[in-house]
PDB file of C-alpha atoms in Angstrom:
ATOM      1  CA  MET A   1      80.253 185.697 -84.309  1.00 42.00           C
ATOM      2  CA  LEU A   2      82.512 183.236 -83.359  1.00 39.00           C
ATOM      3  CA  LYS A   3      81.418 183.507 -79.908  1.00 41.00           C
ATOM      4  CA  LEU A   4      78.093 183.704 -80.880  1.00 39.00           C
ATOM      5  CA  LEU A   5      78.755 180.130 -82.345  1.00 40.00           C
ATOM      6  CA  LYS A   6      80.465 178.702 -79.547  1.00 43.00           C
ATOM      7  CA  LEU A   7      77.306 179.673 -77.084  1.00 41.00           C
ATOM      8  CA  LEU A   8      74.844 177.913 -79.405  1.00 39.00           C
ATOM      9  CA  CYS A   9      77.011 174.776 -79.459  1.00 41.00           C
ATOM     10  CA  VAL A  10      77.149 174.818 -75.614  1.00 40.00           C
ATOM     11  CA  GLY A  11      73.603 175.518 -75.739  1.00 45.00           C
ATOM     12  CA  PHE A  12      72.820 172.446 -77.374  1.00 40.00           C
ATOM     13  CA  VAL A  13      75.197 170.000 -75.390  1.00 39.00           C
ATOM     14  CA  PHE A  14      73.122 171.532 -72.534  1.00 38.00           C
ATOM     15  CA  PHE A  15      69.709 170.585 -73.744  1.00 37.00           C
ATOM     16  CA  PHE A  16      70.408 167.018 -75.181  1.00 36.00           C
ATOM     17  CA  VAL A  17      72.337 166.273 -71.996  1.00 37.00           C
ATOM     18  CA  ALA A  18      69.393 167.521 -70.013  1.00 40.00           C
ATOM     19  CA  CYS A  19      67.159 165.499 -72.332  1.00 41.00           C
ATOM     20  CA  GLY A  20      68.960 162.226 -72.046  1.00 43.00           C
ATOM     21  CA  SER A  21      68.992 162.643 -68.183  1.00 41.00           C
ATOM     22  CA  GLY A  22      65.047 162.662 -68.440  1.00 43.00           C
ATOM     23  CA  ASP A  23      65.209 159.507 -70.186  1.00 44.00           C
ATOM     24  CA  ASP A  24      67.265 157.984 -67.720  1.00 43.00           C
ATOM     25  CA  ASN A  25      65.801 159.112 -64.736  1.00 42.00           C
ATOM     26  CA  LYS A  26      62.594 157.544 -66.087  1.00 39.00           C
ATOM     27  CA  ASP A  27      64.046 154.055 -66.535  1.00 40.00           C
ATOM     28  CA  LYS A  28      65.353 154.198 -63.351  1.00 39.00           C
ATOM     29  CA  ASN A  29      61.913 155.508 -61.727  1.00 40.00           C
ATOM     30  CA  SER A  30      60.637 152.914 -63.590  1.00 44.00           C
ATOM     31  CA  VAL A  31      63.013 150.179 -62.171  1.00 46.00           C
ATOM     32  CA  LYS A  32      62.032 151.579 -58.618  1.00 50.00           C
ATOM     33  CA  ASP A  33      58.567 151.552 -59.209  1.00 66.00           C
ATOM     34  CA  SER A  34      58.452 147.523 -59.704  1.00 74.00           C
ATOM     35  CA  ILE A  35      58.330 145.840 -56.952  1.00 93.00           C
ATOM     36  CA  THR A  36      58.811 142.181 -56.024  1.00 97.00           C
ATOM     37  CA  LEU A  37      56.046 139.605 -54.892  1.00 97.00           C
ATOM     38  CA  ARG A  38      56.204 136.140 -53.523  1.00 98.00           C
ATOM     39  CA  VAL A  39      53.984 134.017 -54.796  1.00 98.00           C
ATOM     40  CA  GLY A  40      52.971 130.603 -52.958  1.00 98.00           C
ATOM     41  CA  LEU A  41      51.372 127.988 -55.115  1.00 98.00           C
ATOM     42  CA  ASN A  42      51.202 124.125 -55.156  1.00 96.00           C
ATOM     43  CA  ALA A  43      52.985 122.892 -58.606  1.00 95.00           C
ATOM     44  CA  GLU A  44      51.112 119.671 -58.115  1.00 91.00           C
ATOM     45  CA  TYR A  45      48.324 120.719 -60.411  1.00 92.00           C
ATOM     46  CA  PRO A  46      48.448 120.345 -63.825  1.00 93.00           C
ATOM     47  CA  PRO A  47      48.164 121.816 -66.325  1.00 95.00           C
ATOM     48  CA  PHE A  48      48.197 124.906 -63.800  1.00 96.00           C
ATOM     49  CA  GLU A  49      51.170 124.369 -61.934  1.00 96.00           C
ATOM     50  CA  TYR A  50      53.680 121.506 -62.124  1.00 96.00           C
ATOM     51  CA  LYS A  51      57.136 120.831 -62.540  1.00 95.00           C
ATOM     52  CA  GLU A  52      58.654 119.570 -65.594  1.00 94.00           C
ATOM     53  CA  ASN A  53      62.650 118.909 -65.584  1.00 92.00           C
ATOM     54  CA  ASP A  54      62.739 120.596 -62.019  1.00 90.00           C
ATOM     55  CA  LYS A  55      61.010 124.025 -63.276  1.00 96.00           C
ATOM     56  CA  ILE A  56      57.757 125.107 -62.737  1.00 97.00           C
ATOM     57  CA  VAL A  57      55.605 125.521 -65.115  1.00 97.00           C
ATOM     58  CA  GLY A  58      52.047 125.928 -66.012  1.00 97.00           C
ATOM     59  CA  PHE A  59      48.698 127.809 -67.033  1.00 98.00           C
ATOM     60  CA  ASP A  60      49.268 129.963 -64.071  1.00 98.00           C
ATOM     61  CA  ILE A  61      52.884 130.740 -64.445  1.00 98.00           C
ATOM     62  CA  ASP A  62      52.355 131.849 -68.179  1.00 98.00           C
ATOM     63  CA  LEU A  63      49.287 134.139 -66.889  1.00 98.00           C
ATOM     64  CA  LEU A  64      51.205 135.229 -63.767  1.00 98.00           C
ATOM     65  CA  ASP A  65      53.753 136.320 -66.383  1.00 98.00           C
ATOM     66  CA  ALA A  66      51.670 138.115 -68.481  1.00 98.00           C
ATOM     67  CA  ILE A  67      50.206 139.908 -65.844  1.00 98.00           C
ATOM     68  CA  SER A  68      53.404 141.301 -63.954  1.00 98.00           C
ATOM     69  CA  LYS A  69      54.762 142.572 -67.359  1.00 97.00           C
ATOM     70  CA  ARG A  70      51.284 144.911 -67.545  1.00 97.00           C
ATOM     71  CA  ALA A  71      50.993 145.506 -63.294  1.00 97.00           C
ATOM     72  CA  ASN A  72      54.590 146.507 -63.107  1.00 96.00           C
ATOM     73  CA  PHE A  73      56.157 143.557 -60.370  1.00 97.00           C
ATOM     74  CA  GLN A  74      58.583 141.233 -60.320  1.00 97.00           C
ATOM     75  CA  TYR A  75      58.153 137.901 -58.762  1.00 98.00           C
ATOM     76  CA  THR A  76      59.325 134.924 -56.810  1.00 98.00           C
ATOM     77  CA  ILE A  77      57.601 131.373 -56.730  1.00 97.00           C
ATOM     78  CA  ASN A  78      57.247 129.736 -53.577  1.00 97.00           C
ATOM     79  CA  HIS A  79      56.172 125.851 -53.788  1.00 97.00           C
ATOM     80  CA  MET A  80      53.946 124.427 -50.501  1.00 96.00           C
ATOM     81  CA  SER A  81      51.258 122.228 -49.498  1.00 95.00           C
ATOM     82  CA  PHE A  82      47.690 123.732 -50.865  1.00 95.00           C
ATOM     83  CA  ASP A  83      46.338 123.634 -47.739  1.00 94.00           C
ATOM     84  CA  GLY A  84      49.051 125.584 -45.941  1.00 96.00           C
ATOM     85  CA  LEU A  85      48.648 128.576 -48.659  1.00 97.00           C
ATOM     86  CA  ILE A  86      46.547 130.742 -46.750  1.00 97.00           C
ATOM     87  CA  SER A  87      48.204 130.102 -43.661  1.00 97.00           C
ATOM     88  CA  ALA A  88      51.510 131.070 -45.092  1.00 98.00           C
ATOM     89  CA  LEU A  89      49.961 134.284 -46.667  1.00 98.00           C
ATOM     90  CA  LYS A  90      48.347 135.337 -43.280  1.00 97.00           C
ATOM     91  CA  ALA A  91      51.311 134.924 -41.260  1.00 97.00           C
ATOM     92  CA  GLY A  92      53.497 136.959 -43.891  1.00 97.00           C
ATOM     93  CA  LYS A  93      55.394 134.482 -45.806  1.00 98.00           C
ATOM     94  CA  ILE A  94      54.330 135.055 -49.179  1.00 98.00           C
ATOM     95  CA  ASP A  95      52.797 137.840 -50.649  1.00 98.00           C
ATOM     96  CA  MET A  96      50.013 136.631 -52.808  1.00 98.00           C
ATOM     97  CA  ILE A  97      48.898 133.463 -54.281  1.00 98.00           C
ATOM     98  CA  MET A  98      48.215 131.868 -57.706  1.00 98.00           C
ATOM     99  CA  SER A  99      47.562 128.494 -57.630  1.00 97.00           C
ATOM    100  CA  GLY A 100      44.562 127.619 -59.060  1.00 94.00           C
ATOM    101  CA  MET A 101      42.292 128.747 -56.033  1.00 95.00           C
ATOM    102  CA  SER A 102      38.701 129.148 -56.342  1.00 94.00           C
ATOM    103  CA  ALA A 103      37.213 132.333 -54.871  1.00 94.00           C
ATOM    104  CA  THR A 104      34.496 130.925 -52.124  1.00 93.00           C
ATOM    105  CA  SER A 105      32.643 132.513 -49.600  1.00 92.00           C
ATOM    106  CA  GLU A 106      34.915 131.230 -46.884  1.00 92.00           C
ATOM    107  CA  ARG A 107      38.030 132.234 -47.828  1.00 95.00           C
ATOM    108  CA  MET A 108      36.777 135.641 -48.963  1.00 96.00           C
ATOM    109  CA  GLN A 109      36.418 136.254 -45.160  1.00 95.00           C
ATOM    110  CA  GLN A 110      39.919 135.469 -45.061  1.00 96.00           C
ATOM    111  CA  VAL A 111      41.882 137.029 -48.030  1.00 97.00           C
ATOM    112  CA  ASP A 112      40.966 139.536 -50.949  1.00 97.00           C
ATOM    113  CA  PHE A 113      40.652 138.097 -54.485  1.00 98.00           C
ATOM    114  CA  SER A 114      41.123 139.585 -57.814  1.00 98.00           C
ATOM    115  CA  VAL A 115      38.674 139.099 -60.721  1.00 97.00           C
ATOM    116  CA  PRO A 116      38.572 135.328 -61.782  1.00 97.00           C
ATOM    117  CA  TYR A 117      40.465 134.274 -64.326  1.00 97.00           C
ATOM    118  CA  TYR A 118      39.451 130.549 -64.858  1.00 96.00           C
ATOM    119  CA  GLU A 119      36.023 129.275 -64.179  1.00 92.00           C
ATOM    120  CA  GLY A 120      36.203 126.486 -61.918  1.00 89.00           C
ATOM    121  CA  ARG A 121      34.276 122.964 -62.484  1.00 93.00           C
ATOM    122  CA  THR A 122      34.361 119.847 -60.694  1.00 96.00           C
ATOM    123  CA  LEU A 123      34.763 116.600 -62.095  1.00 97.00           C
ATOM    124  CA  PHE A 124      33.356 112.968 -60.292  1.00 98.00           C
ATOM    125  CA  VAL A 125      35.798 110.400 -61.735  1.00 98.00           C
ATOM    126  CA  LYS A 126      35.283 106.391 -61.432  1.00 98.00           C
ATOM    127  CA  ARG A 127      36.938 103.343 -62.274  1.00 98.00           C
ATOM    128  CA  LYS A 128      35.608 102.463 -65.884  1.00 97.00           C
ATOM    129  CA  ASN A 129      34.422  98.935 -64.231  1.00 96.00           C
ATOM    130  CA  SER A 130      32.459 100.535 -61.374  1.00 97.00           C
ATOM    131  CA  GLU A 131      29.177 100.081 -63.448  1.00 95.00           C
ATOM    132  CA  ASP A 132      26.832 100.902 -60.436  1.00 96.00           C
ATOM    133  CA  ILE A 133      28.059 104.684 -60.180  1.00 98.00           C
ATOM    134  CA  ILE A 134      26.737 106.345 -62.871  1.00 96.00           C
ATOM    135  CA  ASP A 135      25.500 109.984 -61.570  1.00 97.00           C
ATOM    136  CA  LYS A 136      25.946 112.179 -58.700  1.00 97.00           C
ATOM    137  CA  ASP A 137      23.222 110.290 -56.542  1.00 97.00           C
ATOM    138  CA  SER A 138      25.196 106.864 -57.195  1.00 96.00           C
ATOM    139  CA  ILE A 139      27.861 108.138 -54.660  1.00 98.00           C
ATOM    140  CA  ARG A 140      25.883 107.375 -51.372  1.00 98.00           C
ATOM    141  CA  ASN A 141      27.348 104.899 -49.027  1.00 98.00           C
ATOM    142  CA  LYS A 142      30.716 105.354 -51.268  1.00 98.00           C
ATOM    143  CA  ARG A 143      34.469 105.721 -50.574  1.00 98.00           C
ATOM    144  CA  VAL A 144      35.135 109.412 -51.720  1.00 98.00           C
ATOM    145  CA  GLY A 145      38.583 110.983 -52.384  1.00 98.00           C
ATOM    146  CA  VAL A 146      39.693 114.493 -52.475  1.00 98.00           C
ATOM    147  CA  PHE A 147      42.660 116.800 -52.344  1.00 95.00           C
ATOM    148  CA  ILE A 148      42.774 118.526 -49.101  1.00 94.00           C
ATOM    149  CA  GLY A 149      41.881 121.869 -48.662  1.00 91.00           C
ATOM    150  CA  THR A 150      40.037 122.174 -52.058  1.00 94.00           C
ATOM    151  CA  VAL A 151      36.922 123.280 -52.965  1.00 94.00           C
ATOM    152  CA  GLN A 152      36.047 119.914 -53.764  1.00 96.00           C
ATOM    153  CA  GLU A 153      36.581 118.958 -49.968  1.00 96.00           C
ATOM    154  CA  GLN A 154      34.592 121.650 -48.954  1.00 94.00           C
ATOM    155  CA  ALA A 155      31.868 120.570 -51.267  1.00 95.00           C
ATOM    156  CA  ILE A 156      31.611 116.730 -50.434  1.00 97.00           C
ATOM    157  CA  ASN A 157      31.901 117.415 -46.767  1.00 96.00           C
ATOM    158  CA  LYS A 158      28.644 119.394 -46.921  1.00 95.00           C
ATOM    159  CA  ILE A 159      27.069 116.706 -48.484  1.00 97.00           C
ATOM    160  CA  ARG A 160      28.920 113.237 -46.305  1.00 97.00           C
ATOM    161  CA  ASP A 161      26.277 112.973 -43.684  1.00 97.00           C
ATOM    162  CA  GLU A 162      23.509 113.182 -46.183  1.00 97.00           C
ATOM    163  CA  TYR A 163      24.744 111.117 -48.382  1.00 98.00           C
ATOM    164  CA  ASN A 164      26.760 108.723 -45.979  1.00 98.00           C
ATOM    165  CA  ILE A 165      29.883 109.274 -47.650  1.00 97.00           C
ATOM    166  CA  GLN A 166      33.595 108.535 -46.184  1.00 98.00           C
ATOM    167  CA  VAL A 167      35.690 111.148 -47.292  1.00 98.00           C
ATOM    168  CA  VAL A 168      39.299 110.176 -47.955  1.00 98.00           C
ATOM    169  CA  PRO A 169      41.703 113.094 -48.162  1.00 97.00           C
ATOM    170  CA  SER A 170      44.805 113.251 -49.881  1.00 96.00           C
ATOM    171  CA  ASP A 171      47.641 115.873 -49.802  1.00 93.00           C
ATOM    172  CA  SER A 172      48.184 115.678 -53.240  1.00 92.00           C
ATOM    173  CA  ILE A 173      45.745 114.855 -56.582  1.00 93.00           C
ATOM    174  CA  PHE A 174      48.275 112.631 -57.352  1.00 95.00           C
ATOM    175  CA  GLY A 175      47.774 111.012 -54.219  1.00 96.00           C
ATOM    176  CA  VAL A 176      43.630 111.040 -54.772  1.00 97.00           C
ATOM    177  CA  ILE A 177      43.907 109.432 -58.635  1.00 97.00           C
ATOM    178  CA  MET A 178      46.222 106.650 -57.214  1.00 98.00           C
ATOM    179  CA  ASN A 179      43.718 105.758 -54.001  1.00 98.00           C
ATOM    180  CA  LEU A 180      40.965 105.624 -56.806  1.00 98.00           C
ATOM    181  CA  LYS A 181      43.389 103.461 -59.144  1.00 98.00           C
ATOM    182  CA  LYS A 182      44.289 101.297 -56.400  1.00 97.00           C
ATOM    183  CA  ASP A 183      40.575 100.604 -54.970  1.00 97.00           C
ATOM    184  CA  LYS A 184      41.059 102.729 -51.564  1.00 98.00           C
ATOM    185  CA  VAL A 185      38.351 105.136 -52.676  1.00 98.00           C
ATOM    186  CA  ASP A 186      35.495 104.235 -55.272  1.00 98.00           C
ATOM    187  CA  VAL A 187      34.925 107.761 -56.244  1.00 98.00           C
ATOM    188  CA  ALA A 188      37.369 111.355 -57.013  1.00 98.00           C
ATOM    189  CA  LEU A 189      36.825 114.360 -56.973  1.00 98.00           C
ATOM    190  CA  ALA A 190      38.869 116.686 -58.990  1.00 95.00           C
ATOM    191  CA  ASP A 191      39.290 120.039 -60.683  1.00 93.00           C
ATOM    192  CA  TYR A 192      38.050 119.318 -64.458  1.00 94.00           C
ATOM    193  CA  ALA A 193      40.766 120.533 -66.346  1.00 91.00           C
ATOM    194  CA  THR A 194      43.190 118.483 -63.888  1.00 92.00           C
ATOM    195  CA  ALA A 195      41.012 115.651 -63.914  1.00 94.00           C
ATOM    196  CA  GLN A 196      41.383 115.437 -67.614  1.00 92.00           C
ATOM    197  CA  GLY A 197      45.095 115.423 -67.640  1.00 90.00           C
ATOM    198  CA  TYR A 198      44.948 112.251 -65.392  1.00 94.00           C
ATOM    199  CA  LEU A 199      42.097 110.433 -67.580  1.00 95.00           C
ATOM    200  CA  LYS A 200      44.625 110.665 -70.508  1.00 92.00           C
ATOM    201  CA  GLU A 201      47.255 108.843 -68.833  1.00 93.00           C
ATOM    202  CA  ASN A 202      45.134 106.301 -66.545  1.00 97.00           C
ATOM    203  CA  LEU A 203      42.762 104.613 -69.363  1.00 96.00           C
ATOM    204  CA  ASP A 204      41.014 102.503 -66.588  1.00 97.00           C
ATOM    205  CA  LEU A 205      39.142 106.087 -65.120  1.00 98.00           C
ATOM    206  CA  ILE A 206      36.601 107.859 -66.357  1.00 98.00           C
ATOM    207  CA  GLY A 207      34.887 110.785 -65.813  1.00 97.00           C
ATOM    208  CA  PHE A 208      31.051 110.340 -64.984  1.00 97.00           C
ATOM    209  CA  TYR A 209      29.530 113.435 -63.717  1.00 97.00           C
ATOM    210  CA  ASP A 210      30.597 117.174 -63.440  1.00 96.00           C
ATOM    211  CA  GLU A 211      29.243 120.556 -62.335  1.00 95.00           C
ATOM    212  CA  SER A 212      30.092 123.888 -61.217  1.00 92.00           C
ATOM    213  CA  ASP A 213      32.577 124.395 -57.707  1.00 91.00           C
ATOM    214  CA  GLY A 214      30.759 126.570 -56.689  1.00 88.00           C
ATOM    215  CA  SER A 215      32.878 129.598 -56.432  1.00 90.00           C
ATOM    216  CA  GLU A 216      33.279 132.866 -58.270  1.00 90.00           C
ATOM    217  CA  GLY A 217      36.288 130.997 -60.237  1.00 94.00           C
ATOM    218  CA  PHE A 218      40.241 130.855 -59.653  1.00 96.00           C
ATOM    219  CA  SER A 219      41.158 134.435 -58.937  1.00 98.00           C
ATOM    220  CA  ILE A 220      44.747 135.407 -57.189  1.00 98.00           C
ATOM    221  CA  ALA A 221      44.427 135.927 -53.334  1.00 98.00           C
ATOM    222  CA  PHE A 222      46.094 138.909 -51.323  1.00 98.00           C
ATOM    223  CA  ASP A 223      46.072 138.896 -47.588  1.00 97.00           C
ATOM    224  CA  LYS A 224      42.995 140.977 -46.440  1.00 95.00           C
ATOM    225  CA  HIS A 225      43.083 144.502 -46.923  1.00 92.00           C
ATOM    226  CA  LYS A 226      46.723 144.632 -48.013  1.00 89.00           C
ATOM    227  CA  HIS A 227      48.209 145.884 -51.406  1.00 90.00           C
ATOM    228  CA  ALA A 228      44.923 147.176 -52.694  1.00 93.00           C
ATOM    229  CA  ASP A 229      46.952 149.350 -55.517  1.00 94.00           C
ATOM    230  CA  ILE A 230      48.799 146.139 -56.643  1.00 95.00           C
ATOM    231  CA  LEU A 231      45.218 144.083 -56.599  1.00 96.00           C
ATOM    232  CA  ASP A 232      43.507 147.176 -58.771  1.00 97.00           C
ATOM    233  CA  LYS A 233      46.619 146.529 -61.180  1.00 97.00           C
ATOM    234  CA  ILE A 234      46.213 142.725 -61.663  1.00 98.00           C
ATOM    235  CA  ASN A 235      42.837 143.264 -62.062  1.00 98.00           C
ATOM    236  CA  LYS A 236      43.469 145.388 -65.011  1.00 98.00           C
ATOM    237  CA  ALA A 237      45.900 143.663 -66.625  1.00 98.00           C
ATOM    238  CA  ILE A 238      43.389 140.235 -66.321  1.00 98.00           C
ATOM    239  CA  GLN A 239      40.879 142.442 -68.455  1.00 97.00           C
ATOM    240  CA  GLU A 240      43.351 143.611 -70.990  1.00 98.00           C
ATOM    241  CA  ILE A 241      45.052 140.136 -71.188  1.00 98.00           C
ATOM    242  CA  LYS A 242      41.424 138.669 -71.941  1.00 97.00           C
ATOM    243  CA  GLU A 243      40.739 141.665 -74.503  1.00 97.00           C
ATOM    244  CA  SER A 244      44.148 141.157 -76.306  1.00 97.00           C
ATOM    245  CA  GLY A 245      43.543 137.631 -76.846  1.00 96.00           C
ATOM    246  CA  GLU A 246      47.003 136.828 -75.236  1.00 97.00           C
ATOM    247  CA  TYR A 247      44.461 135.115 -72.520  1.00 97.00           C
ATOM    248  CA  ASP A 248      42.905 132.333 -75.371  1.00 97.00           C
ATOM    249  CA  LYS A 249      46.560 131.712 -76.224  1.00 97.00           C
ATOM    250  CA  ILE A 250      47.582 130.632 -73.020  1.00 97.00           C
ATOM    251  CA  LEU A 251      44.538 128.663 -72.845  1.00 96.00           C
ATOM    252  CA  GLU A 252      45.243 126.774 -76.092  1.00 96.00           C
ATOM    253  CA  LYS A 253      48.854 126.328 -75.019  1.00 96.00           C
ATOM    254  CA  TYR A 254      47.141 124.104 -71.972  1.00 95.00           C
ATOM    255  CA  ASN A 255      44.386 122.320 -73.628  1.00 90.00           C
ATOM    256  CA  LEU A 256      42.138 124.626 -71.503  1.00 91.00           C
ATOM    257  CA  LYS A 257      39.643 126.064 -74.607  1.00 79.00           C
TER     258      LYS A 257
END
């Protein structure tokens, strides 16, 4: 009887050890399966990404964090010029772009985009004392400021000759707004949400016209035909975040709703 009890005890020990080993392997496999992606962005585009106390924060950052948890990947953030993001992606310096980038047909020829996570709109901004500028037609023969590499720059260049516009590019949205305040341009074009933040701080400026930015919406970009597996997971994660209500909370946090 004593031998039987010893055998049973040994059996139970092996059973629990085996079960514990299975859980440990599961955790190790989970860590092993998680990859680290280098995310490229331009942290000069509030409220989507900007610097606060030397830390990069914003709507895109919060959403990226939520997506990474559901899609099981780690990430590092790489700040660079907006117009250099796709070049860096194609050169293998970064793995993905999440920087308020609109999915346009031109960009789709170079990169693969996720499903849109935010609808892009363009706001036309002027100085309040510019009484002759009242609508889009009023920008004819004017100097128009745009952020280099954005859909706003692409859109204004398409009508530049027709409207006899002098396009004045800047390497940041801040530069675009400053040029408008200093009378170096007559009109500034910017993403609607980003422009609203600057209008609150610059009461001498006002938005007078807005329209769709002509894209599918803000999306995450990967190099063409690469990371298809993680892109599928990201698309699923975006959908889940929107359905769960988490997306709306992030919108509200940055006054985007």
